[in-house]
């Protein structure tokens, strides 16, 4: 995998804060000692004291806030803690679902090793709003606005509505194949069909927060190539 130049990912920068459009398949932080490149390491090569202010799942693309100094890190972290950061995600989900300001508040329990479950007894509060943006024959483009920031929150809340994110096999989301969308699709002899997206279809589309000087800022992260391609093919063959 070719790693992008950190500078090319920057959507916004001032003296304290950088917002980048995180590519898919790169972890936000050091997952394990040594090993692979991640957004924190890339950021530190660009700005010595860089700290990542929140996490996106490895496969999730989109807006990621990075602080350039400890003061900025504290300021942004406090906003996350007080639920003052507004986050908007876009997801492509299996099936046609009409969500009109649907509010899900199912508590999430982290059971370790990257797994979470819904648990009304032991789970921590988790709240997400969902709004359908565009309907296809077999899929729906949905806006997701998490109020809390639990691990896998959007993914498991959607799965609880039998609306798993396309390609999210952890929550029974199925990959999207062109052969399912396109009539008379033919594969060459001995060719194996690959899914249109090699990950689950979730993108951190927008983030709104206060800069260190108190100004409000909203940063919008354009879709990466794979997400854009999926939507173009759905527009063409599944609308």
Coordinates of C-alpha atoms in Angstrom, one line a residue:
X1 CA 0.0 0.0 0.0
X2 CA 1.3 3.4 -1.0
X3 CA 1.2 5.9 1.9
X4 CA 0.1 9.4 1.1
X5 CA 2.1 12.5 2.0
X6 CA 0.8 13.9 5.2
X7 CA 0.7 17.5 3.8
X8 CA -1.6 16.3 1.0
X9 CA -4.2 15.1 3.5
X10 CA -4.5 18.5 5.3
X11 CA -8.0 20.1 5.0
X12 CA -7.4 22.8 7.6
X13 CA -4.4 24.1 9.6
X14 CA -3.6 27.0 11.9
X15 CA -0.9 27.4 14.7
X16 CA -2.6 24.9 17.0
X17 CA -4.8 22.5 15.0
X18 CA -4.6 20.3 11.9
X19 CA -7.6 18.6 10.4
X20 CA -6.8 15.8 7.9
X21 CA -8.8 13.6 5.6
X22 CA -7.7 10.2 7.0
X23 CA -7.3 7.6 4.3
X24 CA -8.8 4.2 4.9
X25 CA -6.6 1.3 6.1
X26 CA -4.4 3.5 8.3
X27 CA -4.8 3.4 12.1
X28 CA -5.3 6.6 14.0
X29 CA -2.8 5.7 16.8
X30 CA -0.1 3.1 17.5
X31 CA -2.0 -0.2 17.7
X32 CA 1.0 -2.2 18.8
X33 CA 4.6 -1.5 19.5
X34 CA 6.8 -1.1 16.4
X35 CA 4.9 -2.3 13.3
X36 CA 2.9 -0.2 11.0
X37 CA 2.6 3.4 10.0
X38 CA -0.3 5.3 11.5
X39 CA -1.8 8.8 11.6
X40 CA 0.0 9.8 14.8
X41 CA 3.4 8.9 13.4
X42 CA 2.8 10.7 10.2
X43 CA 1.6 13.7 12.1
X44 CA 4.7 13.7 14.4
X45 CA 6.9 13.8 11.3
X46 CA 5.1 16.9 10.2
X47 CA 4.8 18.6 13.6
X48 CA 6.9 17.4 16.6
X49 CA 4.3 17.7 19.4
X50 CA 1.4 16.4 17.4
X51 CA -1.4 14.5 19.2
X52 CA -4.4 12.8 17.7
X53 CA -7.5 14.1 19.5
X54 CA -9.9 11.2 18.8
X55 CA -9.9 8.0 16.8
X56 CA -11.4 6.7 13.7
X57 CA -11.6 2.9 13.0
X58 CA -8.8 1.8 10.8
X59 CA -11.1 1.2 7.8
X60 CA -13.1 4.5 8.3
X61 CA -11.9 7.4 6.2
X62 CA -12.5 11.1 6.9
X63 CA -12.0 14.1 9.1
X64 CA -9.5 13.6 12.0
X65 CA -8.5 16.4 14.3
X66 CA -4.9 16.6 15.4
X67 CA -3.4 19.1 17.9
X68 CA 0.0 20.6 17.4
X69 CA 0.6 21.4 21.1
X70 CA -0.5 20.3 24.6
X71 CA -2.8 23.3 25.0
X72 CA -4.7 22.6 21.8
X73 CA -4.9 18.9 22.7
X74 CA -6.5 19.8 26.1
X75 CA -8.9 22.3 24.5
X76 CA -10.2 19.8 21.9
X77 CA -10.2 16.8 24.3
X78 CA -12.4 18.8 26.7
X79 CA -14.9 19.5 23.8
X80 CA -15.1 15.8 23.1
X81 CA -15.6 15.0 26.7
X82 CA -18.4 17.6 27.0
X83 CA -20.0 16.3 23.8
X84 CA -19.4 19.7 22.1
X85 CA -17.8 18.4 19.0
X86 CA -20.4 17.8 16.2
X87 CA -19.5 14.8 14.0
X88 CA -21.3 13.8 10.8
X89 CA -20.6 10.5 9.1
X90 CA -21.9 9.1 5.8
X91 CA -22.6 5.4 5.4
X92 CA -23.9 3.1 2.7
X93 CA -26.1 0.5 4.4
X94 CA -27.7 -2.8 3.1
X95 CA -31.3 -2.5 2.1
X96 CA -33.7 0.5 1.8
X97 CA -34.3 2.2 5.1
X98 CA -36.3 5.3 5.8
X99 CA -34.7 7.0 8.8
X100 CA -36.2 10.4 9.6
X101 CA -34.2 11.7 12.5
X102 CA -34.1 8.2 14.0
X103 CA -32.6 8.4 17.5
X104 CA -30.9 5.2 18.8
X105 CA -29.7 5.1 22.4
X106 CA -28.6 1.5 23.0
X107 CA -25.8 1.2 25.6
X108 CA -22.5 -0.3 24.4
X109 CA -20.2 -2.6 26.3
X110 CA -16.6 -3.0 25.3
X111 CA -15.9 -6.7 25.7
X112 CA -12.2 -6.4 24.7
X113 CA -10.1 -7.5 21.7
X114 CA -11.8 -5.0 19.5
X115 CA -15.3 -6.3 20.2
X116 CA -18.3 -4.5 21.5
X117 CA -21.9 -5.6 22.3
X118 CA -25.2 -3.9 23.2
X119 CA -25.8 -4.3 26.9
X120 CA -28.6 -2.5 28.7
X121 CA -27.2 -3.7 32.1
X122 CA -23.5 -3.0 31.8
X123 CA -23.1 -0.9 28.7
X124 CA -22.1 2.8 28.6
X125 CA -24.5 5.3 27.2
X126 CA -24.4 5.6 23.4
X127 CA -26.5 7.9 21.3
X128 CA -26.7 8.3 17.6
X129 CA -29.1 10.2 15.2
X130 CA -29.7 8.8 11.7
X131 CA -31.2 10.4 8.6
X132 CA -31.6 8.8 5.2
X133 CA -30.1 10.9 2.4
X134 CA -30.6 8.9 -0.7
X135 CA -32.4 5.7 -1.6
X136 CA -31.2 3.0 -4.0
X137 CA -32.9 -0.3 -4.9
X138 CA -30.7 -2.3 -2.6
X139 CA -28.9 0.3 -0.5
X140 CA -29.4 3.6 1.3
X141 CA -27.0 6.5 1.9
X142 CA -27.4 7.5 5.5
X143 CA -26.2 10.5 7.6
X144 CA -25.1 9.4 11.1
X145 CA -24.6 11.9 13.9
X146 CA -23.1 10.3 17.0
X147 CA -23.6 12.2 20.2
X148 CA -21.3 10.0 22.2
X149 CA -18.1 8.4 21.0
X150 CA -18.1 4.7 21.8
X151 CA -16.1 2.2 19.9
X152 CA -18.0 0.9 16.8
X153 CA -21.0 3.0 17.9
X154 CA -22.4 3.8 14.4
X155 CA -21.7 0.3 13.1
X156 CA -23.4 -1.5 15.9
X157 CA -26.3 0.9 16.2
X158 CA -27.1 0.5 12.5
X159 CA -26.7 -3.3 12.8
X160 CA -29.3 -3.2 15.6
X161 CA -31.8 -1.8 13.0
X162 CA -30.9 -4.6 10.6
X163 CA -29.2 -2.0 8.5
X164 CA -25.6 -3.1 8.6
X165 CA -23.0 -1.0 6.8
X166 CA -22.2 -2.5 3.4
X167 CA -19.0 -4.5 3.7
X168 CA -19.0 -4.6 7.5
X169 CA -18.6 -8.3 7.9
X170 CA -18.2 -7.9 11.7
X171 CA -21.8 -6.8 11.9
X172 CA -23.1 -9.0 9.0
X173 CA -22.9 -6.3 6.4
X174 CA -22.3 -7.8 2.9
X175 CA -19.8 -6.5 0.4
X176 CA -21.1 -4.8 -2.7
X177 CA -20.4 -6.6 -6.0
X178 CA -21.0 -5.1 -9.4
X179 CA -22.6 -8.4 -10.6
X180 CA -25.4 -7.7 -8.0
X181 CA -26.0 -4.3 -9.5
X182 CA -25.4 -4.6 -13.2
X183 CA -27.6 -6.8 -15.3
X184 CA -25.8 -9.2 -17.6
X185 CA -22.5 -8.6 -15.8
X186 CA -20.0 -11.1 -17.1
X187 CA -16.8 -12.1 -15.5
X188 CA -13.9 -13.4 -17.5
X189 CA -13.0 -17.0 -17.3
X190 CA -11.0 -17.9 -14.1
X191 CA -11.5 -14.3 -12.8
X192 CA -12.6 -13.8 -9.3
X193 CA -14.9 -10.9 -8.7
X194 CA -13.7 -8.4 -6.0
X195 CA -16.1 -6.1 -4.1
X196 CA -16.4 -2.5 -5.3
X197 CA -15.1 -1.4 -1.9
X198 CA -12.5 -3.5 0.0
X199 CA -13.7 -2.1 3.4
X200 CA -17.0 -1.1 5.1
X201 CA -18.6 2.0 3.6
X202 CA -18.2 4.6 6.4
X203 CA -16.7 8.1 6.1
X204 CA -16.3 10.9 8.6
X205 CA -17.8 13.5 6.4
X206 CA -17.7 16.6 8.6
X207 CA -16.6 17.9 12.0
X208 CA -17.5 21.1 13.9
X209 CA -15.6 22.4 16.9
X210 CA -14.1 25.4 18.5
X211 CA -10.5 26.4 17.7
X212 CA -8.2 27.5 20.6
X213 CA -9.1 31.1 20.0
X214 CA -12.8 30.3 20.5
X215 CA -13.9 30.5 16.9
X216 CA -16.2 27.9 15.6
X217 CA -15.0 25.9 12.6
X218 CA -16.7 23.3 10.4
X219 CA -14.4 21.1 8.2
X220 CA -15.8 19.0 5.5
X221 CA -13.8 15.9 4.2
X222 CA -14.5 14.9 0.6
X223 CA -15.2 11.3 -0.1
X224 CA -12.2 9.1 -0.9
X225 CA -12.0 7.5 -4.2
X226 CA -13.5 4.1 -3.2
X227 CA -16.5 5.7 -1.5
X228 CA -17.1 8.0 -4.5
X229 CA -16.8 5.1 -6.9
X230 CA -19.4 3.0 -5.0
X231 CA -21.9 5.9 -5.0
X232 CA -21.3 6.5 -8.8
X233 CA -22.0 2.8 -9.5
X234 CA -25.1 2.8 -7.3
X235 CA -26.3 6.0 -9.1
X236 CA -25.8 4.3 -12.5
X237 CA -27.0 0.8 -11.8
X238 CA -29.1 0.7 -8.6
X239 CA -31.2 3.9 -8.6

